[in-house]
Coordinates of C-alpha atoms in Angstrom, one line a residue:
Chain A
M417 CA -1.7 -45.0 6.0
Q418 CA -0.2 -45.9 2.6
P419 CA -2.1 -44.9 -0.5
T420 CA -2.3 -47.4 -3.4
P421 CA -0.6 -46.3 -6.6
P422 CA -3.9 -45.3 -8.2
Q423 CA -4.8 -43.4 -5.1
L424 CA -1.5 -41.6 -5.1
A425 CA -1.9 -40.7 -8.8
A426 CA -5.4 -39.3 -8.1
L427 CA -4.0 -37.4 -5.1
K428 CA -1.3 -35.9 -7.3
V429 CA -3.8 -34.8 -10.0
T430 CA -6.0 -33.2 -7.3
L431 CA -3.0 -31.4 -5.7
F432 CA -1.8 -30.2 -9.1
L433 CA -5.2 -28.6 -9.8
L434 CA -5.4 -27.2 -6.3
C435 CA -1.9 -25.6 -6.8
L436 CA -3.2 -23.8 -9.9
A437 CA -6.2 -22.3 -8.1
P438 CA -4.4 -19.1 -7.2
L439 CA -3.5 -18.5 -10.8
A440 CA -7.1 -19.3 -11.8
Q441 CA -8.3 -16.7 -9.3
L442 CA -6.0 -14.1 -10.8
A443 CA -7.0 -15.0 -14.3
W444 CA -10.7 -14.7 -13.3
G445 CA -10.0 -11.4 -11.6
A446 CA -8.2 -10.0 -14.6
A447 CA -11.0 -11.2 -17.0
Y448 CA -13.8 -9.8 -14.9
N449 CA -11.9 -6.7 -13.6
T450 CA -12.2 -7.6 -9.9
L451 CA -8.6 -7.1 -8.9
G452 CA -9.3 -3.6 -7.6
A453 CA -8.0 -0.2 -8.7
N454 CA -4.4 -1.4 -9.3
P455 CA -4.7 -4.8 -10.9
I456 CA -1.0 -5.1 -11.8
E457 CA 0.0 -4.4 -8.2
A458 CA -2.5 -7.1 -7.1
I459 CA -1.0 -9.6 -9.5
T460 CA 2.5 -8.8 -8.4
R461 CA 1.6 -9.2 -4.7
S462 CA -0.4 -12.3 -5.2
T463 CA 2.2 -14.2 -7.3
G464 CA 4.9 -13.2 -4.7
D465 CA 2.7 -14.4 -1.8
W466 CA 2.0 -17.7 -3.5
A467 CA 5.7 -18.3 -4.3
L468 CA 6.3 -17.8 -0.6
N469 CA 3.3 -19.9 0.4
F470 CA 4.5 -22.9 -1.7
L471 CA 8.0 -22.5 -0.3
V472 CA 6.6 -22.8 3.2
I473 CA 4.5 -25.8 2.2
T474 CA 7.4 -27.5 0.5
L475 CA 9.6 -27.0 3.5
A476 CA 6.8 -28.4 5.7
V477 CA 6.7 -31.8 3.9
T478 CA 9.7 -33.3 5.7
P479 CA 8.6 -32.3 9.2
L480 CA 5.1 -33.5 8.4
R481 CA 6.4 -36.8 7.1
R482 CA 8.4 -37.3 10.3
A483 CA 5.5 -36.3 12.5
T484 CA 3.0 -38.6 10.8
G485 CA 5.3 -41.4 9.6
W486 CA 3.7 -41.0 6.1
A487 CA 6.8 -41.7 4.0
W488 CA 4.8 -41.3 0.7
L489 CA 4.3 -37.5 1.4
I490 CA 7.8 -37.1 -0.1
R491 CA 6.4 -38.1 -3.5
L492 CA 4.4 -34.8 -3.5
R493 CA 7.3 -32.6 -2.7
R494 CA 8.8 -32.2 -6.2
M495 CA 5.5 -30.9 -7.5
L496 CA 5.2 -28.4 -4.6
G497 CA 8.7 -27.2 -5.1
L498 CA 8.1 -26.7 -8.8
F499 CA 5.1 -24.6 -8.0
V500 CA 7.4 -22.4 -5.9
F501 CA 9.3 -21.9 -9.1
F502 CA 6.1 -21.5 -11.2
Y503 CA 4.8 -18.6 -9.1
A504 CA 8.3 -17.1 -8.8
V505 CA 8.4 -17.0 -12.6
L506 CA 5.0 -15.4 -12.8
H507 CA 6.1 -12.9 -10.1
L508 CA 9.2 -12.0 -12.1
V509 CA 7.4 -11.8 -15.4
T510 CA 4.8 -9.5 -13.9
Y511 CA 7.6 -7.2 -12.8
L512 CA 9.5 -7.3 -16.0
W513 CA 6.5 -7.0 -18.3
L514 CA 3.5 -5.4 -16.6
D515 CA 5.5 -3.2 -14.2
Q516 CA 8.6 -2.2 -16.3
F517 CA 7.4 -3.1 -19.8
F518 CA 10.9 -4.5 -20.5
D519 CA 12.6 -1.2 -20.2
W520 CA 16.0 -2.7 -19.5
N521 CA 17.5 0.6 -18.7
D522 CA 15.1 1.2 -15.9
I523 CA 15.3 -2.4 -14.7
V524 CA 19.1 -2.3 -14.3
K525 CA 18.7 1.0 -12.4
D526 CA 16.0 -0.6 -10.3
I527 CA 18.3 -3.5 -9.4
A528 CA 21.2 -1.2 -8.6
K529 CA 19.2 1.2 -6.5
R530 CA 16.8 -1.0 -4.7
P531 CA 18.2 -3.7 -2.5
F532 CA 14.9 -5.6 -2.3
I533 CA 14.8 -5.9 -6.1
L534 CA 18.4 -7.1 -6.2
L535 CA 17.5 -9.7 -3.6
G536 CA 14.5 -10.8 -5.6
F537 CA 16.6 -11.4 -8.6
A538 CA 19.2 -13.3 -6.6
T539 CA 16.6 -15.5 -5.0
F540 CA 15.2 -16.3 -8.4
A541 CA 18.6 -17.1 -9.8
L542 CA 19.2 -19.6 -7.0
L543 CA 15.9 -21.2 -7.8
L544 CA 16.9 -21.9 -11.4
P545 CA 19.4 -24.8 -10.8
L546 CA 16.9 -26.4 -8.4
A547 CA 14.1 -26.3 -11.0
A548 CA 16.5 -27.5 -13.7
T549 CA 17.6 -30.6 -11.6
S550 CA 14.1 -31.6 -10.3
S551 CA 13.8 -34.6 -12.6
H552 CA 14.7 -38.3 -11.7
F553 CA 17.1 -38.1 -14.5
A554 CA 19.0 -35.2 -13.0
L555 CA 19.0 -36.8 -9.6
R556 CA 20.6 -40.0 -11.1
R557 CA 23.1 -38.0 -13.1
L558 CA 24.2 -35.9 -10.1
G559 CA 24.1 -38.7 -7.6
G560 CA 22.1 -38.6 -4.4
R561 CA 24.6 -36.8 -2.3
R562 CA 25.4 -34.0 -4.7
W563 CA 21.8 -33.6 -5.6
Q564 CA 20.9 -33.2 -2.0
N565 CA 23.6 -30.7 -1.3
L566 CA 22.5 -28.6 -4.2
H567 CA 18.9 -28.8 -3.2
R568 CA 19.7 -27.7 0.3
T569 CA 20.1 -24.2 -1.1
I570 CA 16.4 -24.0 -0.7
Y571 CA 17.1 -23.1 2.9
A572 CA 19.0 -20.0 1.8
I573 CA 16.4 -19.2 -0.8
A574 CA 13.7 -19.3 1.9
I575 CA 15.6 -16.8 4.0
L576 CA 16.4 -14.5 1.0
A577 CA 12.8 -14.6 -0.2
V578 CA 11.5 -13.4 3.2
V579 CA 14.2 -10.7 3.4
H580 CA 13.1 -9.6 -0.1
Y581 CA 9.5 -9.2 1.2
W582 CA 10.6 -7.6 4.4
W583 CA 12.6 -4.9 2.6
M584 CA 9.8 -4.2 0.1
V585 CA 7.3 -3.4 2.9
K586 CA 7.1 0.3 3.7
L587 CA 6.0 0.3 7.3
D588 CA 4.0 -2.6 8.6
T589 CA 6.2 -5.7 8.7
F590 CA 3.5 -8.0 10.2
R591 CA 3.1 -10.2 7.2
P592 CA 6.7 -10.7 6.3
A593 CA 7.3 -11.4 10.1
L594 CA 4.7 -14.2 9.8
Y595 CA 6.6 -15.8 7.0
A596 CA 9.9 -15.3 8.8
A597 CA 8.4 -17.1 11.9
A598 CA 7.2 -20.0 9.7
I599 CA 10.5 -20.4 8.0
A600 CA 12.5 -20.1 11.2
L601 CA 10.3 -22.8 12.7
L602 CA 10.8 -25.1 9.7
L603 CA 14.5 -24.6 9.5
G604 CA 14.9 -24.7 13.3
L605 CA 13.3 -28.1 13.4
R606 CA 15.9 -29.4 10.9
A607 CA 18.7 -27.9 12.9
W608 CA 17.3 -29.5 16.1
W609 CA 17.0 -32.9 14.5
R610 CA 20.6 -32.7 13.2
N611 CA 21.8 -31.8 16.7
A612 CA 19.8 -34.5 18.3
K613 CA 21.3 -37.1 15.8
H614 CA 24.8 -35.9 16.5
L615 CA 24.3 -36.2 20.3
R616 CA 23.1 -39.7 20.1
Chain B
M371 CA -34.6 7.6 -1.0
R372 CA -31.9 7.3 1.6
I373 CA -31.9 11.0 2.4
K374 CA -35.7 11.1 2.7
S375 CA -35.8 8.2 5.2
S376 CA -33.1 9.9 7.3
E377 CA -35.5 12.8 7.7
I378 CA -37.8 10.5 9.6
T379 CA -35.3 8.5 11.6
P380 CA -32.8 10.7 13.5
V381 CA -29.8 11.0 11.2
A382 CA -27.2 9.8 13.7
A383 CA -29.1 6.7 14.6
F384 CA -29.9 5.9 11.0
R385 CA -26.3 6.2 9.9
Q386 CA -24.9 4.3 12.9
R387 CA -27.3 1.4 12.1
R388 CA -26.3 1.4 8.5
L389 CA -22.7 1.6 9.3
L390 CA -22.7 -1.3 11.8
L391 CA -24.5 -3.4 9.2
K392 CA -22.1 -2.3 6.5
A393 CA -19.1 -2.9 8.6
A394 CA -20.2 -6.4 9.7
A395 CA -20.9 -7.4 6.1
A396 CA -17.7 -5.8 4.9
T397 CA -15.5 -7.5 7.5
A398 CA -17.0 -10.9 6.5
A399 CA -16.3 -10.1 2.8
S400 CA -12.8 -8.8 3.4
V401 CA -11.8 -12.0 5.1
A402 CA -12.6 -13.9 1.9
T403 CA -9.6 -12.5 0.1
A404 CA -7.0 -9.9 0.6
Y405 CA -7.3 -8.6 -2.9
A406 CA -11.1 -8.3 -2.8
P407 CA -12.6 -5.4 -4.8
L408 CA -15.1 -3.0 -3.2
S409 CA -18.2 -4.8 -2.2
P410 CA -21.2 -3.2 -4.0
A411 CA -22.7 -2.0 -0.7
L412 CA -19.7 0.2 -0.1
E413 CA -19.4 1.7 -3.5
R414 CA -21.3 4.8 -2.5
Q415 CA -19.9 6.6 0.5
G416 CA -20.5 10.2 1.7
G417 CA -23.6 10.7 -0.4
E418 CA -24.7 14.1 0.8
R419 CA -24.2 16.6 -2.0
L420 CA -22.5 19.9 -1.2
S421 CA -24.3 22.9 -2.5
G422 CA -23.0 26.1 -4.1
V423 CA -19.7 24.5 -5.2
R424 CA -18.0 26.7 -7.8
K425 CA -15.6 25.4 -10.5
S426 CA -12.0 26.6 -10.2
F427 CA -9.6 27.8 -12.9
L428 CA -6.9 25.9 -10.9
S429 CA -8.4 22.6 -12.0
V430 CA -6.4 20.4 -14.5
M431 CA -8.1 19.5 -17.8
E432 CA -7.6 15.7 -17.2
Q433 CA -10.1 12.9 -16.9
P434 CA -10.8 12.4 -13.2
T435 CA -10.2 8.9 -11.9
E436 CA -13.3 6.7 -11.2
R437 CA -14.9 7.6 -7.9
E438 CA -14.9 4.0 -6.9
D439 CA -11.1 3.8 -7.3
I440 CA -10.5 7.1 -5.4
V441 CA -12.6 5.9 -2.5
G442 CA -11.5 2.2 -2.7
Y443 CA -7.8 2.5 -3.1
G444 CA -5.3 4.4 -1.0
N445 CA -3.5 4.6 2.3
F446 CA -5.2 5.5 5.6
I447 CA -2.6 3.9 7.9
E448 CA -4.6 4.4 11.0
F449 CA -7.0 1.8 9.7
A450 CA -5.0 -0.6 7.6
S451 CA -1.6 -1.2 6.2
D452 CA -2.8 -2.3 2.7
K453 CA -4.5 -0.3 0.0
S454 CA -8.1 -1.2 0.7
G455 CA -8.5 -2.4 4.2
H456 CA -9.3 1.1 5.4
V457 CA -12.4 1.3 3.3
E458 CA -14.6 -0.8 5.5
R459 CA -12.8 -0.1 8.8
S460 CA -13.1 3.6 8.5
Q461 CA -16.9 3.4 8.5
L462 CA -17.0 3.3 12.3
M463 CA -15.1 6.5 12.6
A464 CA -17.3 9.2 14.1
V465 CA -17.0 12.4 12.1
R466 CA -19.7 14.5 13.8
P467 CA -19.4 16.5 16.0
W468 CA -16.0 17.6 14.7
T469 CA -13.9 20.6 15.4
V470 CA -10.6 21.8 14.0
A471 CA -8.5 23.8 16.4
V472 CA -6.3 26.4 14.7
E473 CA -3.7 27.5 17.3
G474 CA -0.1 28.3 18.1
L475 CA 1.5 31.4 16.9
V476 CA -1.6 33.2 15.9
A477 CA -3.3 36.4 17.1
K478 CA -6.8 34.8 17.2
P479 CA -6.7 31.1 18.0
R480 CA -10.0 29.5 17.2
R481 CA -11.9 26.2 17.2
F482 CA -13.9 25.8 14.0
G483 CA -16.9 23.5 13.9
I484 CA -17.1 21.4 10.7
E485 CA -20.6 22.8 10.0
D486 CA -19.1 26.3 9.9
L487 CA -16.2 25.2 7.6
L488 CA -18.7 23.6 5.2
K489 CA -20.4 27.0 4.9
L490 CA -17.3 28.7 3.6
P491 CA -17.3 29.3 -0.2
L492 CA -16.5 25.9 -1.7
E493 CA -14.7 25.2 -4.9
E494 CA -14.2 22.1 -7.0
R495 CA -10.5 21.6 -7.6
I496 CA -9.5 18.8 -10.0
Y497 CA -5.9 18.0 -9.0
R498 CA -3.4 15.4 -10.0
H499 CA -2.5 13.2 -7.0
R500 CA 0.8 11.4 -6.9
C501 CA 1.6 8.8 -4.2
V502 CA 5.2 8.2 -3.2
E503 CA 4.5 4.5 -4.0
G504 CA 4.4 5.2 -7.8
W505 CA 0.7 5.4 -8.5
S506 CA -1.4 8.5 -9.3
M507 CA -4.9 9.6 -9.8
V508 CA -6.9 12.7 -10.9
V509 CA -9.1 13.8 -8.0
P510 CA -12.1 16.2 -8.1
W511 CA -11.7 17.6 -4.6
V512 CA -14.1 20.1 -3.1
G513 CA -12.8 22.5 -0.5
F514 CA -11.4 25.9 0.2
P515 CA -7.8 27.3 0.2
L516 CA -6.0 26.8 3.5
A517 CA -5.0 30.4 3.3
S518 CA -8.6 31.6 3.7
L519 CA -8.7 29.7 7.1
L520 CA -5.3 30.9 8.2
K521 CA -6.2 34.6 7.5
Q522 CA -9.0 34.4 10.0
V523 CA -6.7 33.5 12.8
E524 CA -4.0 36.1 11.9
P525 CA -0.6 34.3 12.0
L526 CA 2.0 36.1 14.0
G527 CA 5.3 37.2 12.4
S528 CA 7.1 34.5 14.3
A529 CA 5.0 31.7 12.6
K530 CA 7.2 30.0 10.0
Y531 CA 5.7 26.6 9.6
V532 CA 2.3 24.9 9.9
E533 CA 1.7 21.6 11.6
F534 CA -1.3 19.4 10.9
I535 CA -2.4 16.8 13.4
S536 CA -4.8 14.0 12.5
H537 CA -7.4 12.3 14.5
A538 CA -6.0 9.2 16.4
D539 CA -8.6 7.1 18.2
P540 CA -7.3 3.7 19.3
A541 CA -10.9 2.4 19.8
S542 CA -11.9 2.8 16.1
M543 CA -8.5 2.8 14.4
P544 CA -6.8 -0.6 14.7
N545 CA -3.3 0.5 13.6
V546 CA -3.3 3.3 16.2
R547 CA -3.1 0.5 18.8
R548 CA 0.2 -0.6 17.3
P549 CA 3.4 1.3 17.4
L550 CA 3.7 1.7 13.6
L551 CA 4.0 5.5 13.6
D552 CA 4.3 8.0 16.4
W553 CA 0.6 8.7 16.6
P554 CA -1.2 10.9 16.0
Y555 CA -0.3 11.2 12.3
S556 CA 1.2 14.6 11.7
E557 CA 2.4 16.6 8.7
G558 CA 3.8 20.0 8.1
L559 CA 4.3 22.8 5.5
R560 CA 6.3 25.9 5.4
L561 CA 4.1 28.9 5.9
D562 CA 4.5 30.1 2.3
E563 CA 3.6 26.6 1.1
A564 CA 0.6 26.6 3.3
L565 CA -0.6 30.0 2.0
H566 CA -0.1 29.0 -1.6
P567 CA -3.4 29.3 -3.5
L568 CA -3.1 25.6 -4.6
T569 CA -3.0 24.3 -1.0
L570 CA -6.5 23.1 -0.2
L571 CA -8.4 21.9 2.8
A572 CA -10.8 19.4 1.2
V573 CA -14.2 18.6 2.6
G574 CA -15.7 16.9 -0.4
L575 CA -15.1 14.6 -3.4
Y576 CA -17.0 14.5 -6.6
G577 CA -19.4 17.2 -5.4
E578 CA -20.3 15.2 -2.2
V579 CA -19.2 15.2 1.4
L580 CA -15.8 13.7 1.7
P581 CA -16.0 9.9 2.2
K582 CA -14.5 8.5 5.3
P583 CA -11.8 6.5 3.5
N584 CA -10.5 9.7 2.0
G585 CA -10.0 11.4 5.3
A586 CA -13.4 12.8 6.4
P587 CA -14.5 15.2 7.4
I588 CA -11.5 17.5 6.4
R589 CA -8.1 16.8 5.0
L590 CA -5.1 18.6 3.5
V591 CA -4.4 18.5 -0.2
V592 CA -1.0 19.7 -1.5
P593 CA -1.0 18.6 -5.2
W594 CA 2.7 19.2 -6.0
K595 CA 3.8 17.0 -3.1
Y596 CA 3.5 13.2 -2.5
G597 CA 0.2 12.1 -1.2
F598 CA 1.3 11.3 2.3
K599 CA 1.7 15.1 3.0
G600 CA -2.1 15.3 2.8
A601 CA -3.0 14.7 6.4
K602 CA -6.4 13.1 6.8
S603 CA -9.2 13.7 9.3
I604 CA -7.5 16.8 10.7
V605 CA -8.2 18.0 14.3
T606 CA -5.5 20.5 14.9
I607 CA -3.7 23.1 12.7
R608 CA -0.8 24.6 14.6
L609 CA 1.4 27.5 13.6
V610 CA 5.0 27.1 14.8
E611 CA 8.4 28.7 14.5
R612 CA 10.5 25.6 13.7
E613 CA 10.2 22.9 11.1
P614 CA 8.0 20.2 12.6
R615 CA 9.1 16.6 12.5
T616 CA 6.4 14.7 10.7
A617 CA 5.2 11.2 11.6
W618 CA 7.0 9.7 8.5
M619 CA 10.2 11.6 9.2
K620 CA 10.3 10.2 12.7
A621 CA 9.6 6.7 11.5
V622 CA 11.9 6.4 8.5
P623 CA 14.1 9.5 8.3
D624 CA 16.2 8.4 5.3
E625 CA 13.1 7.7 3.2
Y626 CA 10.8 10.6 4.0
G627 CA 11.9 14.3 4.0
F628 CA 10.0 17.3 5.2
Y629 CA 9.4 18.7 1.7
A630 CA 8.4 15.6 -0.3
N631 CA 7.9 17.5 -3.5
V632 CA 7.1 15.3 -6.4
N633 CA 10.4 15.0 -8.2
P634 CA 11.2 12.4 -10.9
D635 CA 14.9 13.0 -10.4
V636 CA 15.1 12.3 -6.7
D637 CA 14.7 8.6 -6.0
H638 CA 13.1 6.9 -3.1
P639 CA 14.9 3.9 -1.8
R640 CA 11.8 1.7 -2.4
W641 CA 10.3 3.2 -5.5
S642 CA 11.6 4.8 -8.7
Q643 CA 10.0 8.2 -9.0
G644 CA 10.7 8.6 -12.7
K645 CA 7.4 7.1 -13.8
E646 CA 3.9 6.5 -12.3
R647 CA 1.0 4.3 -12.9
R648 CA -2.2 6.3 -13.3
I649 CA -5.0 4.3 -11.8
G650 CA -7.2 3.1 -14.6
E651 CA -4.4 3.1 -17.2
F652 CA -2.3 0.2 -18.3
F653 CA 1.0 1.8 -19.4
K654 CA 3.0 4.0 -17.0
R655 CA 3.5 7.7 -17.7
K656 CA 6.4 10.0 -16.9
T657 CA 6.2 11.8 -13.6
L658 CA 6.4 15.5 -13.9
P659 CA 8.5 17.8 -11.7
F660 CA 6.3 19.1 -8.9
N661 CA 3.6 16.8 -10.3
G662 CA 3.1 19.2 -13.2
Y663 CA 2.6 22.3 -11.0
A664 CA 6.2 23.6 -11.5
D665 CA 5.0 26.8 -13.1
Q666 CA 2.8 27.6 -10.1
V667 CA 5.1 26.5 -7.2
G668 CA 8.6 26.3 -8.6
Q669 CA 9.5 29.8 -7.3
L670 CA 8.9 28.7 -3.7
Y671 CA 12.1 26.7 -3.9
T672 CA 14.5 28.9 -5.9
G673 CA 18.0 28.4 -4.8
M674 CA 17.2 25.2 -2.8
D675 CA 19.0 21.9 -3.5
L676 CA 16.0 19.7 -4.0
K677 CA 18.1 16.5 -3.6
K678 CA 19.1 17.6 -0.1
Y679 CA 15.7 19.0 0.8
F680 CA 13.8 16.0 -0.4

C-alpha cells in the first residue's frame, strides 16, 4: 500500500487535527467547567499523559513500518514527535503557570527537593534539541549520521519520562507500569533487531 | 418524591435497585474519559436529612466547598487510585446493617449499631480539610465528638493510643483485592488527640447522611491533620498501649508519619506543603500550621520536634 502524494497530504492534515483533539477536549472542558473539582490538576495530568502517549506512538512508527512494509509511515513520524514536544510544553507551562504562578523561588525549591520534578525538567531539556533539529534543513546541516545519533536520545527521554511519572505516583503504579511495559517492548524490539543484524 | 416512594417499596430493595442502575450507568460513563466530571445522576448522594443537628461554635467562618466537589473529589483508595473513581464504585458498598466495635483497653467494650450512633446529639462542624497532596476544602460535617463515644466505654489507664480500622471487603472494593496497602486501612491517634473536642466522628455532610464516597456510614475527622488520618467507613475503634503502625506508615514509612499534623514547614517528598489549592479557587493560598487550628491544638505538642514526629 503506497498512498499517492495528495492522499499522503490528506492523511497528514487528518492526523494533525486528530493530534489536536486532546487539547480541544481540555479547552472545551475548561470553557464549560467539566474538568472536575480540580481543573488544574486535570490539565496537568492530561497534558503529561498525552506527551507520553505521543512518545509511545512515535516510537511505534518504526516497528509498525517494519511489520507492515509501509515505508511511507516514516513520513508521519516527525509530526508525531513534534506533538510529544507540544504536549510536553503544555505540561511544563501548566506547572510553571497554573500550578506555581511563576514563583521562581518555589520552583527552584521544588526542583531541588522533589526528584520527579527534577526528572521532568531534565526530560524536557533533552527534548529541546530534538524539536530544534526536526526540520529537513537541520537534518541536512547536521548530516544523516549525526542527526540520527542525536535523535536516538529519544530512547533515554522515553525512559526518563516514565520514571518521572512513576516517581510522581503516590501509591498505585499500575498506569506508569503500563507505559514502562510499552516502552520496554518498543526499545526491546530495536535491541533485538540490532542483535539479529550483528549475528547474521 | 424519592423518600415517599421508598415508603411503599422496601427501602433496601429500592436502594439496591437504584444503586445497580446507577453503578451500571456510571461505569459506562467513566470508561468514556478518565477526567470525567460527576454524571448528573450521581450528584445527589446520601439524601436522607439528619434531624436535630445543632450548629457548633467550633465551626470556621469560611465558605463551605460545593457539595458536588466534596462528594466527587477525593481519595477512597479501597475503591480507586484516582480522585473520582471511588464515586461510582462506592455505590455498591453496603452500609446497613453496620456496627462499630469499640474494644481493647476499655472497661466496657461495646458494639454500637449505626442507628444508635445516629441518635446521639449531632452537631454541624464546618472544618477546613487539608489533603497531604496539596489541595484543601471547607467541609460542613455532621457528627459527634469521638470523646463522647470513648467516655461510654471507659478507657483504662493503660490505654495510650486509639486505633481505627476501616471496612475492607474484597468483593465490593476493587483495590482491596490488590496489595496496595496492608488492608484493612488503619489509622491511629494518641489518646489525648482522640479526646480533643475538635476530633469528630462524622456521620453526615451538608445536613444529610454521609455519602458513600466520603466514608459512609461513619468516619474520623481530625481537622488539624492531613486528610488521610481520617479513616473512612470505620468498623473497629481499639484502645491500645503502643503507638499503632498505620496503613500508610507500613506502605511508605519515609513519607507518612504517625502524627501527620498539617505543617507548612515540614515538606513531603512528593508535595510542597507551604501552599495549598482550595478546591473552587484559582490561586493557591498559604497553608497554616495545624491547618489553622494551632490555638486549639498546639499545646498537645509542646516540646516535641515536629520535624522528627511528622
